[in-house]
Coordinates of C-alpha atoms in Angstrom, one line a residue:
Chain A
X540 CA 37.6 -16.9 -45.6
X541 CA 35.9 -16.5 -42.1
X542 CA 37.2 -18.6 -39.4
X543 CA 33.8 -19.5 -37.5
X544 CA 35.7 -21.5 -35.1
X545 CA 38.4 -19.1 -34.1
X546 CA 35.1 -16.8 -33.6
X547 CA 33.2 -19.1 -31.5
X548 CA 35.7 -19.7 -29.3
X549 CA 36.4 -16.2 -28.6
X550 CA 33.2 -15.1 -27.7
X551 CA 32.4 -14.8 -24.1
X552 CA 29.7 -17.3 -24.1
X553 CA 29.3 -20.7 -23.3
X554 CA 28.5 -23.3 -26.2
X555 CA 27.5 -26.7 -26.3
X556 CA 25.7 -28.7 -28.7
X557 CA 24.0 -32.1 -27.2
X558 CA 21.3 -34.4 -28.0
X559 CA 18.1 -35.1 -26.3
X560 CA 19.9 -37.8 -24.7
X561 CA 22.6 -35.1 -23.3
X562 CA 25.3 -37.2 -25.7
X563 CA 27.9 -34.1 -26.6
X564 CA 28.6 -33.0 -29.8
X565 CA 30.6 -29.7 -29.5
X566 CA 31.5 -27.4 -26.6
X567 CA 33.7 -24.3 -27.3
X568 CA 36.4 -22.6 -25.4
X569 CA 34.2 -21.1 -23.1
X570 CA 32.5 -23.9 -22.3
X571 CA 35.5 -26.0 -22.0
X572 CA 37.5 -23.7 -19.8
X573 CA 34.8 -22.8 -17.2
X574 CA 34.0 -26.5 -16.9
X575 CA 37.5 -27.2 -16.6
X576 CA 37.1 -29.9 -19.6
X577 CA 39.0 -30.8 -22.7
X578 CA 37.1 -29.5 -25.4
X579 CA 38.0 -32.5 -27.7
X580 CA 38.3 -35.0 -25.1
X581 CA 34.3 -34.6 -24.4
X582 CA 33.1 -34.8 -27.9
X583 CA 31.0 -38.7 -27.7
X584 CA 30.7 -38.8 -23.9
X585 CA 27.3 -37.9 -21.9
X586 CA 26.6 -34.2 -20.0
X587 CA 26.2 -36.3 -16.7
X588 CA 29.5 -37.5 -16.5
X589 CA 30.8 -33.8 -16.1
X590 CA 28.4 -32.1 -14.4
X591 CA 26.1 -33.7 -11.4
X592 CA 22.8 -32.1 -12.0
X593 CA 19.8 -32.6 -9.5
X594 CA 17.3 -34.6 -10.4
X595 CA 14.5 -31.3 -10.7
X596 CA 17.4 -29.5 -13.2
X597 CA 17.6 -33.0 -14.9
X598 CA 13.9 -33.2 -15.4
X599 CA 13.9 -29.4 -16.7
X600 CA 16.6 -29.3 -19.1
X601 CA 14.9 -32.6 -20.9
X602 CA 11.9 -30.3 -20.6
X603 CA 13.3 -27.2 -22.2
X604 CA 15.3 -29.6 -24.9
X605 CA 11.9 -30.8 -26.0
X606 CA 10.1 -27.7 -25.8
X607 CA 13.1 -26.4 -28.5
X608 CA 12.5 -29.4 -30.6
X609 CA 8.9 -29.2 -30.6
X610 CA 8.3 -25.9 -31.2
X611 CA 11.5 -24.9 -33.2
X612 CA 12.3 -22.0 -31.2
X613 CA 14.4 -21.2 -28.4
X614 CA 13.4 -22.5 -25.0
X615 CA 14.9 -20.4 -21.9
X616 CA 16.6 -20.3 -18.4
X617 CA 17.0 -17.5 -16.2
X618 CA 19.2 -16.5 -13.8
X619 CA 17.1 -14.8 -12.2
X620 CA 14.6 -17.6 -11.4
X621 CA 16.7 -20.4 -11.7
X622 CA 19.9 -19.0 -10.5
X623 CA 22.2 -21.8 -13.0
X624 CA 21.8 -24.8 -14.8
X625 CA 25.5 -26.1 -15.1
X626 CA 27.2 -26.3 -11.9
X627 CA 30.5 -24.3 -12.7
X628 CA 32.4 -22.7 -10.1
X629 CA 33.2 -19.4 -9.9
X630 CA 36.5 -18.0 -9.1
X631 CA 37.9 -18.0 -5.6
X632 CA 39.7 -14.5 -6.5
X633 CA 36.8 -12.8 -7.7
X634 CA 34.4 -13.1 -4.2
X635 CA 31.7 -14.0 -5.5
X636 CA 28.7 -14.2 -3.2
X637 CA 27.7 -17.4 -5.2
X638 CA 29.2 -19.7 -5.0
X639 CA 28.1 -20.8 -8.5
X640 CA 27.9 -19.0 -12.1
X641 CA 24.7 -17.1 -12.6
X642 CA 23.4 -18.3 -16.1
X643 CA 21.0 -17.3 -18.6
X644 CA 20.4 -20.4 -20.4
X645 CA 19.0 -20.3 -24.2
X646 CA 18.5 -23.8 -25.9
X647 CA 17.9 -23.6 -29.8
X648 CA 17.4 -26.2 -32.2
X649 CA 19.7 -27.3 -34.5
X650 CA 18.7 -30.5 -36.0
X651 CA 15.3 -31.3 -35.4
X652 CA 15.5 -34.6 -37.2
X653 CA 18.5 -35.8 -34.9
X654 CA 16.8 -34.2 -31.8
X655 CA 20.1 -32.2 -31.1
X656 CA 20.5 -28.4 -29.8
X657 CA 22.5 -25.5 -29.1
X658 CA 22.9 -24.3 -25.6
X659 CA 24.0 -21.1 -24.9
X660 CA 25.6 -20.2 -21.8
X661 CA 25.6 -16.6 -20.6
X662 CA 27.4 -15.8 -17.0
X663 CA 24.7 -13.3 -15.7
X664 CA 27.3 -13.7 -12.2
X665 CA 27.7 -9.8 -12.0
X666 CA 24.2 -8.7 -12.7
X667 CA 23.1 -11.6 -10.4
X668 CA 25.4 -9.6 -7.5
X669 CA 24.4 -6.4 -8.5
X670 CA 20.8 -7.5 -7.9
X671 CA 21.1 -9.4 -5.0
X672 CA 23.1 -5.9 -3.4
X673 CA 20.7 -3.7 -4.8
X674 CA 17.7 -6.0 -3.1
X675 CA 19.5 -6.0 0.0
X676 CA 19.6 -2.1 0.2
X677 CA 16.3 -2.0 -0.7
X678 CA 15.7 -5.0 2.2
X679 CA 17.8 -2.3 4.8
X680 CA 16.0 0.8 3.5
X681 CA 12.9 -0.8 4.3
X682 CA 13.8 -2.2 7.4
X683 CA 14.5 1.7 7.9
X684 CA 11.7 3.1 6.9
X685 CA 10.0 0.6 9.5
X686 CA 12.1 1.9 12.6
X687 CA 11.1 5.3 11.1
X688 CA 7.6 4.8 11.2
X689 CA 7.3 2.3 14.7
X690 CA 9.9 6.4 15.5
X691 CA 7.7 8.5 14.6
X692 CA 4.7 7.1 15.9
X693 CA 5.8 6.5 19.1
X694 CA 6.4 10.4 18.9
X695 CA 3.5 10.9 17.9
X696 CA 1.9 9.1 20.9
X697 CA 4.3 10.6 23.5
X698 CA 3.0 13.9 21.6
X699 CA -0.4 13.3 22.2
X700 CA 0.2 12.3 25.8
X701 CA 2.1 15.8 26.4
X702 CA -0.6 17.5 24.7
X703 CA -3.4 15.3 27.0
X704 CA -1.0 15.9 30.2
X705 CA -0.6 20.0 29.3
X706 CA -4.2 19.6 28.6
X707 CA -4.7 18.5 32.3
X708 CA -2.5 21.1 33.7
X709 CA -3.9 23.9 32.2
X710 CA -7.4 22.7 33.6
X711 CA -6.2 22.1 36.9
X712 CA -4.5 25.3 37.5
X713 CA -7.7 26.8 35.7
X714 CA -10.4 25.0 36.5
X715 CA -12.5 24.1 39.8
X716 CA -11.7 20.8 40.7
X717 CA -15.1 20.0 42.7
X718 CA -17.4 22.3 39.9
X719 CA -15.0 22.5 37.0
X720 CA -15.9 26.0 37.2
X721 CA -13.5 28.9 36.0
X722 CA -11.3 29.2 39.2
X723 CA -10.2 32.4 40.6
X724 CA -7.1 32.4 38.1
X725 CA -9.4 32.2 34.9
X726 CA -11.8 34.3 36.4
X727 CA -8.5 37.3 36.8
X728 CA -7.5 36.8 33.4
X729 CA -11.2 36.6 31.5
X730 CA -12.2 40.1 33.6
X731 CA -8.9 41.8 32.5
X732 CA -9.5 40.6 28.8
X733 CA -12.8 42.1 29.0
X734 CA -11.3 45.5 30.5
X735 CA -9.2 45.9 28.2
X736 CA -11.9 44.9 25.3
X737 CA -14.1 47.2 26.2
X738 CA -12.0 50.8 27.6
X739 CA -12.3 51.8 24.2
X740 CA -15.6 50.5 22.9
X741 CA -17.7 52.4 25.6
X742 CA -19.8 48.6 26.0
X743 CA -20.7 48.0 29.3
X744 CA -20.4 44.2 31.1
X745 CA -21.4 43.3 34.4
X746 CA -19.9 41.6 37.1
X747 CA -22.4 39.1 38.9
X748 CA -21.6 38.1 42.7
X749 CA -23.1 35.2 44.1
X750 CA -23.2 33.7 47.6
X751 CA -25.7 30.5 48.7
X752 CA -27.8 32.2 51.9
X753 CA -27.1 29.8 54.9
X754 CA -24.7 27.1 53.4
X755 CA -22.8 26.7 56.1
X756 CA -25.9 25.6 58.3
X757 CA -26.4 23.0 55.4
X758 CA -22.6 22.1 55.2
X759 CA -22.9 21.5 59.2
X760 CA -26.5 19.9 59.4
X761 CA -26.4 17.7 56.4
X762 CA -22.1 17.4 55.8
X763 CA -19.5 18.1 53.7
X764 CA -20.3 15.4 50.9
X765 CA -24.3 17.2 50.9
X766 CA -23.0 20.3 50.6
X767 CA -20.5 19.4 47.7
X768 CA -23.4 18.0 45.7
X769 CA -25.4 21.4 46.2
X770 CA -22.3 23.1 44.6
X771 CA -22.2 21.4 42.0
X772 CA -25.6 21.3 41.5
X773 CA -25.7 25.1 41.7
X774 CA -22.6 25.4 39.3
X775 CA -24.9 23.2 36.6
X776 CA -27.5 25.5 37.1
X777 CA -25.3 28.9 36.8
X778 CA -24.1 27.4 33.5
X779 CA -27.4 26.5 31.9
X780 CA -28.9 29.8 33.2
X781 CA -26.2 32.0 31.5
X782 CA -25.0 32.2 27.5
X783 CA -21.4 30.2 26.5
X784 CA -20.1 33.7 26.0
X785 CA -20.3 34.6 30.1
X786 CA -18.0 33.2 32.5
X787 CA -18.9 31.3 35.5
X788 CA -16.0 31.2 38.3
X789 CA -16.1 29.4 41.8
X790 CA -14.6 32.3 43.5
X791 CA -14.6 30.1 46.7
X792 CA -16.2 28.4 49.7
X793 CA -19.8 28.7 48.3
X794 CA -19.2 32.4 46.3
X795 CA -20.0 32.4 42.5
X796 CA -19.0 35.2 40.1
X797 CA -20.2 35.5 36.7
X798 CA -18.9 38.0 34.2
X799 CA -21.9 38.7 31.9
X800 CA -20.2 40.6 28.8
X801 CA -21.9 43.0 26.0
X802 CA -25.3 44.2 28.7
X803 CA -26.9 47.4 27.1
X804 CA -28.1 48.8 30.9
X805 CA -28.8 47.9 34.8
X806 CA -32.3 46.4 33.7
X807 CA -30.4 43.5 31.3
X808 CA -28.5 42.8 34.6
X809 CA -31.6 42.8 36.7
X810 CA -33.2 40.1 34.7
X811 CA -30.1 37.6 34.6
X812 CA -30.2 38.3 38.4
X813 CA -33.7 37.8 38.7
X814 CA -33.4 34.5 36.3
X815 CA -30.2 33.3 38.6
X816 CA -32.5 33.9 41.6
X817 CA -35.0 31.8 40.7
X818 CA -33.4 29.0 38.8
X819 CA -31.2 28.3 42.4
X820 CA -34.2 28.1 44.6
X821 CA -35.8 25.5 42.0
X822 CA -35.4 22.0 45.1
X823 CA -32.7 19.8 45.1
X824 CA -33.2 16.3 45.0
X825 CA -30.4 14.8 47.4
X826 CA -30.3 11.5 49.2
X827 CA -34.3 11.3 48.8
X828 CA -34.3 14.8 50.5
X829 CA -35.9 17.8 48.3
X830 CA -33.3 20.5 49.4
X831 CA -34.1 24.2 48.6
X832 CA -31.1 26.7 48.4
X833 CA -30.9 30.1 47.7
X834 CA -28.4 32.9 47.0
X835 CA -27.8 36.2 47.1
X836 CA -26.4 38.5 44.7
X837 CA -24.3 41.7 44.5
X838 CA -23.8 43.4 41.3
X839 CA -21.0 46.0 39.8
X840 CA -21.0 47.7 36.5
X841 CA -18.3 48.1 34.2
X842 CA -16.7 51.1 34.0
X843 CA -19.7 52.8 36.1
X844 CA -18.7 50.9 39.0
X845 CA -15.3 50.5 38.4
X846 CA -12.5 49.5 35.9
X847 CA -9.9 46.9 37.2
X848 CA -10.7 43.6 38.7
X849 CA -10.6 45.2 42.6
X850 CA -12.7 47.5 42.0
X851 CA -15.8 45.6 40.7
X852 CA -15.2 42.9 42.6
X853 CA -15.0 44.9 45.2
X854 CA -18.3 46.9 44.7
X855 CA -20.4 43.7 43.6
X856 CA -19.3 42.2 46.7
X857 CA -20.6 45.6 48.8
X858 CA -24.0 45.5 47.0
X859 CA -23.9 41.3 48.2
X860 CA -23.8 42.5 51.5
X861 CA -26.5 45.2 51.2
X862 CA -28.8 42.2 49.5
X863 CA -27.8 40.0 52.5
X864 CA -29.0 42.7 55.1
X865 CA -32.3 43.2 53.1
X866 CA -33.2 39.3 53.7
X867 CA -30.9 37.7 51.1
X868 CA -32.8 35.8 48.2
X869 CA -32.6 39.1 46.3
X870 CA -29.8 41.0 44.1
X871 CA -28.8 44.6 44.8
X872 CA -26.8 47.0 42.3
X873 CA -23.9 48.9 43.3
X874 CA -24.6 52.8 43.5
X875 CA -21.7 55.0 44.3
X876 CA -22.7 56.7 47.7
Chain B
X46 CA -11.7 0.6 -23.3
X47 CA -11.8 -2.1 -26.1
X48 CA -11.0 -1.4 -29.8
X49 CA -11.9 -3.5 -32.4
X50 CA -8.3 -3.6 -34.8
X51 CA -9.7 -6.8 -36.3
X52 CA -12.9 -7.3 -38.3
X53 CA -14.9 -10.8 -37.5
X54 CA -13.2 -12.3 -40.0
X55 CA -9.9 -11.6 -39.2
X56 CA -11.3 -12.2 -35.7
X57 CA -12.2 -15.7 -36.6
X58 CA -8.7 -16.7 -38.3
X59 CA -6.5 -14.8 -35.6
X60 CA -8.6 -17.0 -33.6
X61 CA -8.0 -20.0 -35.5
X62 CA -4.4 -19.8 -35.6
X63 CA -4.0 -18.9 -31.7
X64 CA -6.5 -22.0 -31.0
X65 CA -3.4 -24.2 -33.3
X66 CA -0.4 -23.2 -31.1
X67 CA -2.5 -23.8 -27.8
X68 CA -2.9 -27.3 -28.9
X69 CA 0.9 -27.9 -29.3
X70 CA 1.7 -26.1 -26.5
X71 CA -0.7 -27.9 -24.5
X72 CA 1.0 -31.1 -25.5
X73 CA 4.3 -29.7 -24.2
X74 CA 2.6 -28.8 -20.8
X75 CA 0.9 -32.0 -20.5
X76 CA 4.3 -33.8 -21.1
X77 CA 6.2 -31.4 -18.7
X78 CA 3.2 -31.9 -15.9
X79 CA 2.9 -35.9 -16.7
X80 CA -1.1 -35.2 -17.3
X81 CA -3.4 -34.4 -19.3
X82 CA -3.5 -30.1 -19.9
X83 CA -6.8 -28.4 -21.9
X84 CA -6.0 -24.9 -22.8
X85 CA -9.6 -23.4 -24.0
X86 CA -10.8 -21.6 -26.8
X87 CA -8.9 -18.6 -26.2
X88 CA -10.5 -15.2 -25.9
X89 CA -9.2 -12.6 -28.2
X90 CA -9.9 -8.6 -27.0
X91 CA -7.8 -5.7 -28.7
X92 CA -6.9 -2.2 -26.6
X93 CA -4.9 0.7 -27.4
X94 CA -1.5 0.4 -25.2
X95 CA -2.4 3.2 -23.2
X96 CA -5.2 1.1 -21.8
X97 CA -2.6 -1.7 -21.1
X98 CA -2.0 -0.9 -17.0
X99 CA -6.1 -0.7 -16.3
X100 CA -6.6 -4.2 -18.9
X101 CA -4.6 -6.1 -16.3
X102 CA -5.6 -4.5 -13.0
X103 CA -9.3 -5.3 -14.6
X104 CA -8.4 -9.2 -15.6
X105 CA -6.8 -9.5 -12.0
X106 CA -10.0 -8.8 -10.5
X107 CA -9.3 -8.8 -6.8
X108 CA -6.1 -10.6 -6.6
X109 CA -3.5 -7.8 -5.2
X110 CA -0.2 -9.7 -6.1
X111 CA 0.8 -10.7 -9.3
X112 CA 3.5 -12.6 -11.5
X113 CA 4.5 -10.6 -15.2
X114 CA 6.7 -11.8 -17.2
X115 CA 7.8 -10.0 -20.1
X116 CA 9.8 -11.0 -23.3
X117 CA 10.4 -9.3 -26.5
X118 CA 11.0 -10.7 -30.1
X119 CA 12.9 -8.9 -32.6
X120 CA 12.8 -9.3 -36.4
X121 CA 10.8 -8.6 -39.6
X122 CA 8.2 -9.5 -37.1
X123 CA 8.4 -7.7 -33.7
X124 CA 6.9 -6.5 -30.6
X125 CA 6.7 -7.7 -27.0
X126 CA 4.7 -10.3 -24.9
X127 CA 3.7 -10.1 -21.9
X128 CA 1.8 -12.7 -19.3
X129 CA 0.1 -11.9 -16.3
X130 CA -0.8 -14.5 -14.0
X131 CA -2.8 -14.0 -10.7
X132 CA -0.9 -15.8 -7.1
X133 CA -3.0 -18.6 -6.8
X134 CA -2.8 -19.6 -10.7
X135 CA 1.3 -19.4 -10.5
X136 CA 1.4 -21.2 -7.0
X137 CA -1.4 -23.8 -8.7
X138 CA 0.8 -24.4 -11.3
X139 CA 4.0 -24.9 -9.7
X140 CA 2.8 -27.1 -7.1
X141 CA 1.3 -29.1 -10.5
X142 CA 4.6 -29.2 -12.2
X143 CA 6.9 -29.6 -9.1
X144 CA 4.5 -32.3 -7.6
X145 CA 4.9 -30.6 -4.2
X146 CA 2.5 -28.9 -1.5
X147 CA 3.7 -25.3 -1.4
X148 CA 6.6 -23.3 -3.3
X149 CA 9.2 -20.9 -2.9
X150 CA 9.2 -18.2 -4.6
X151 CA 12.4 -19.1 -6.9
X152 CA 10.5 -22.2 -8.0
X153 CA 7.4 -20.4 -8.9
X154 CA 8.8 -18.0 -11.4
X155 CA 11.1 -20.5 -12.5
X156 CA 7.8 -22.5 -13.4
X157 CA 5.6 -19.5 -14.8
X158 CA 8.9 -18.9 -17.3
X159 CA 9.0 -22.3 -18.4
X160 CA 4.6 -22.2 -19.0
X161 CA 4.9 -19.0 -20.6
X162 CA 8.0 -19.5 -22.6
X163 CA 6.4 -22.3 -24.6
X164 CA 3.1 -20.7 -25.1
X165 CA 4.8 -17.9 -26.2
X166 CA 7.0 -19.4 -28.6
X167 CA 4.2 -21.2 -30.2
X168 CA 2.4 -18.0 -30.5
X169 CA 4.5 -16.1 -32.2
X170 CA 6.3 -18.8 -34.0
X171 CA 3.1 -19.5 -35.3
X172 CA 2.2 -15.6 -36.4
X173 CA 5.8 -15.9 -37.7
X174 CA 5.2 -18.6 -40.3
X175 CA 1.7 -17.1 -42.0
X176 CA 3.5 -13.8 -42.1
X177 CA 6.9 -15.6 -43.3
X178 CA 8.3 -13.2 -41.1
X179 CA 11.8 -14.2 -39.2
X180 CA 12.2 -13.4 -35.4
X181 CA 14.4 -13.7 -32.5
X182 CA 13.3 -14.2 -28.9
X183 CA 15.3 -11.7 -26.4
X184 CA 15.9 -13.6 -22.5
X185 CA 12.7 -13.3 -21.2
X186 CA 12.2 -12.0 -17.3
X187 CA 9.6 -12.6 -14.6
X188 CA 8.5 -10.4 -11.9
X189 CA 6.2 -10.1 -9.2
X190 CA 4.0 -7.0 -8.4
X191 CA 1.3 -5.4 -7.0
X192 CA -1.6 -3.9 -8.2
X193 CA -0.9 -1.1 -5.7
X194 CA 2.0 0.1 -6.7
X195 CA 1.2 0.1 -10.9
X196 CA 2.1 3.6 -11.4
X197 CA 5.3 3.2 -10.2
X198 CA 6.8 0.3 -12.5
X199 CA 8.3 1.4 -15.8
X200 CA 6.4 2.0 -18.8
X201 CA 6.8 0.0 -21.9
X202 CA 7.2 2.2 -25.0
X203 CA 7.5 1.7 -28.5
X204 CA 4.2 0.0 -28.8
X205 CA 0.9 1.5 -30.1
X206 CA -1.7 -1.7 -29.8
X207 CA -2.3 -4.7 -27.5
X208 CA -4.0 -8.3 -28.1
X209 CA -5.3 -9.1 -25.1
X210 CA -5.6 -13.7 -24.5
X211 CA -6.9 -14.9 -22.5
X212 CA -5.7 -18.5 -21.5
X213 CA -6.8 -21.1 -19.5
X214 CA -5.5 -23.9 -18.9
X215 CA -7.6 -27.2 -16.9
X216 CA -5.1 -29.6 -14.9
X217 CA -6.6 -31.6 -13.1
X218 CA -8.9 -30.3 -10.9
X219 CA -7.0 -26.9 -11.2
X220 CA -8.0 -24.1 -13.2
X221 CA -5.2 -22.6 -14.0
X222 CA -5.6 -18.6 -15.7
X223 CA -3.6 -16.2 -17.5
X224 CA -3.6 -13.2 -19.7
X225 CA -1.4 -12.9 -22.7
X226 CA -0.6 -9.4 -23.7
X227 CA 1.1 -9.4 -27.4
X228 CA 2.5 -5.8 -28.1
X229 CA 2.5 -4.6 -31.5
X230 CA 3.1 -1.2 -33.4
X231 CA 1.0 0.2 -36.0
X232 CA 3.0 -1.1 -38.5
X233 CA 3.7 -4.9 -37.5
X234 CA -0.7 -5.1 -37.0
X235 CA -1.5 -4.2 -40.0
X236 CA 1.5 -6.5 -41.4
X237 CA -0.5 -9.1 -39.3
X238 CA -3.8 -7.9 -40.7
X239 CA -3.0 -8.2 -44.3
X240 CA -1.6 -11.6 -44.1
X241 CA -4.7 -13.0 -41.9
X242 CA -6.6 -11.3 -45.2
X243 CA -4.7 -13.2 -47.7
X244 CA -5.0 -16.5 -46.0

């Protein structure tokens, strides 16, 4: 013959039949022990006078006793929303972080007619700690992953902000600050890319020398801030008057050079020159004054006329001064003498 | 993404029997709110389980958050329910039940378990008796999601068919809505299917 008793009270849950009115009928071992109660000695008295529920877990085991009756199933608590329903203290010596058992609650029926049911008391402590550690890792991690991100986009930023500042460096050690033209640096390196381009390919490109006829009369007459508006001016014209592919340098005080690239013969030259010419004498509308400017333009061939940066520069500079002699306003090719 | 597992007939009795334990259970809830509760004709959809993620993104409309709880029943009848209630609806009904202005969120699930576990049991208990089946309820568990992050949960397995139910319940003033999701292999729907037949 089966002892149900001796199995009851081994098992490691809590057991306790009451009424609806909370009178006790039975506890087992488990119950008894973690209540720190005499099993017998409760039998006949009323769940409140052991255990001092709040008035909302009052109201909600009532709730959960009818719900069992009513319906003739089970009727649940959770740990995990409710956190315990019996206030039974845990162990000092097993450091709990609660202070109280962690208990899945089931009530069953067990006689309708009498209103009476079975609770059943599983400690869900452990699982409850494991939980509440594995939500506070997951409560760090993400507080990590925040840092990480605010991290990485303040690298981001201090990225861009190199990238802006390098950005500005670059243009100001290769730029025109006044005409944000190629500056003398730009202009060295763009002429020796296209040297070097073109030794091989036989293509020709020309090397375009500028100078405004009489700016320094302008620059005395009308001032520094005038003439400033004329270069720039003139620069806005250069750039419009040429293709994306050429490059436009200030190569200083009021001198221009433009590299024109990929020029089957003299005669392409002559018509840039020719379209330079007259685009620059076009007035300038300054301080309600129509301003008219012109230039003067010396041009080298490459490799007729030479084949490193002195050279042509040097050559398109020569045939500037033989266009200035002749009464500026005009363009004049270098021809080796 | 609808399948029809049940002709109208069968429609019309599944329906009749859902409609019986959603007049006890709103009983219960009216006793556990102190007011009068109307659950409404419920609204009965079938889908195939792999549908199951989209159904409840689709019944959620826009909310982003969500409550699920989940809770299986083992036995010559088995399968798994599941509930799915929107934010405002859980909130709605915790405030109802608690008699307060706003909830935490320990109070809210707590609440949602307690709405769900009767409906629930009177569901299936219900099924249960016509098919004279016995069952056993596993501990159910609440969670709260978000529709954002669906393909990351778990799946559930073991299941090949869904009856979707829709329930809502009128306190009040409050609408209060949720989806009831009963899980059921092939085998245990057309258990259910021949004993709607015979009734």
């Amino acid at each position: 013959m089966i002892n149900c008793e001796k199995i009851i009270d081994s098992i490691n849950v809590g057991i306790l039949t009451i009424d609806a009115e909370l009178n006790i009928y039975y506890v087992n071992k488990w119950f008894a022990v973690h209540s720190d109660i005499d099993a017998n000695a409760c039998i006949g008295k009323n769940l409140l006078s052991l255990f001092d529920l709040s008035s909302e877990r009052l109201k909600s085991l009532k709730r959960h006793i009818k719900t069992a009756l009513t319906l003739g199933g089970p009727s649940f608590f959770t740990a995990d929303s409710n956190h315990y329903l019996f206030p039974m203290k845990n162990s000092i010596t097993t450091k709990s972080i609660f202070e109280f058992m962690q208990q899945d609650v089931t009530i069953m029926p067990y006689n309708i007619e009498q209103k009476q049911v079975t609770v059943l008391i599983y400690d869900q402590t452990s699982l409850m700690e494991e939980k509440a550690k594995c939500n506070k890792e997951s409560e760090e991690l993400a507080r990590a992953i925040k840092v990480a991100n605010a991290t990485i986009k303040k690298l981001e930023t201090a990225k861009n902000k190199l990238v802006k500042q390098k950005d500005i460096i670059y243009k100001q050690a290769h730029y025109d600050h006044l005409t944000s033209l190629a500056n003398r640096t730009l202009l060295t390196q763009r002429l020796q890319l296209l040297v070097e381009n073109n030794q091989n390919s036989g293509r020709k490109f020309g090397v375009l020398f500028l100078d405004l006829d009489n700016f320094k009369e302008i620059n005395d007459s009308l001032g520094h801030d005038v003439g400033d508006m004329i270069l720039i001016h003139v620069a806005k014209t250069l750039l419009l008057a040429t293709r994306k592919t050429d490059t436009v340098a200030r190569f200083g005080g009021d001198e221009f050079i433009i590299l024109v690239d990929d020029i089957e013969d003299e005669k392409s030259l002559k018509h840039i020159a020719t379209k330079l010419i007259k685009a620059i004498q076009q007035p300038i509308r300054v301080r309600h004054f129509d301003l008219s400017v012109t230039t003067s333009i010396g041009i080298s061939l490459f490799p007729d006329n030479g084949t490193d940066f002195n050279q042509l520069i040097k050559n398109a500079d020569l045939a500037l001064y033989v266009a200035k002699a002749e009464g500026r306003n005009t363009y004049k090719i270098h021809h080796q003498s | 993404m609808t399948k029809h597992y049940f002709n109208p007939q069968q429609e019309d009795v599944l329906k009749e029997l859902i409609n019986v334990s959603f007049g006890l259970s709103a009983s219960l809830i009216g006793d556990m709110l102190d007011n009068h509760a109307k659950l409404h004709i419920p609204e009965i959809s079938s889908i195939d389980i792999h549908n199951l993620d989209d159904k409840i993104i689709e019944v959620l409309e826009e909310e982003y958050e969500f409550y699920l709880t989940k809770q299986r029943f083992l036995g010559s009848f088995n399968g798994e329910v599941l509930f799915v209630f929107n934010s405002y609806s859980a909130q709605a009904f915790c405030n109802l039940l608690l008699k307060q202005e706003t909830s935490d969120e320990g109070d809210i699930k707590s609440s949602i378990m307690e709405l769900t576990n009767i409906i629930t049991s009177a569901c299936i208990g219900k099924f249960c008796e016509i098919i004279h089946g016995e069952t056993i309820f596993k501990v159910p568990s609440i969670e709260k999601r978000e529709i954002s992050e669906m393909d990351k949960y778990d799946k559930i397995e073991g299941y090949d068919n869904v009856i979707v139910i829709k329930t809502a319940l009128d306190i009040e003033k409050e609408n209060i809505l949720g989806h009831m999701f009963i899980l059921l292999n092939n085998e245990m729907l057309e258990h259910l299917k021949s004993t709607i037949d015979k009734l």
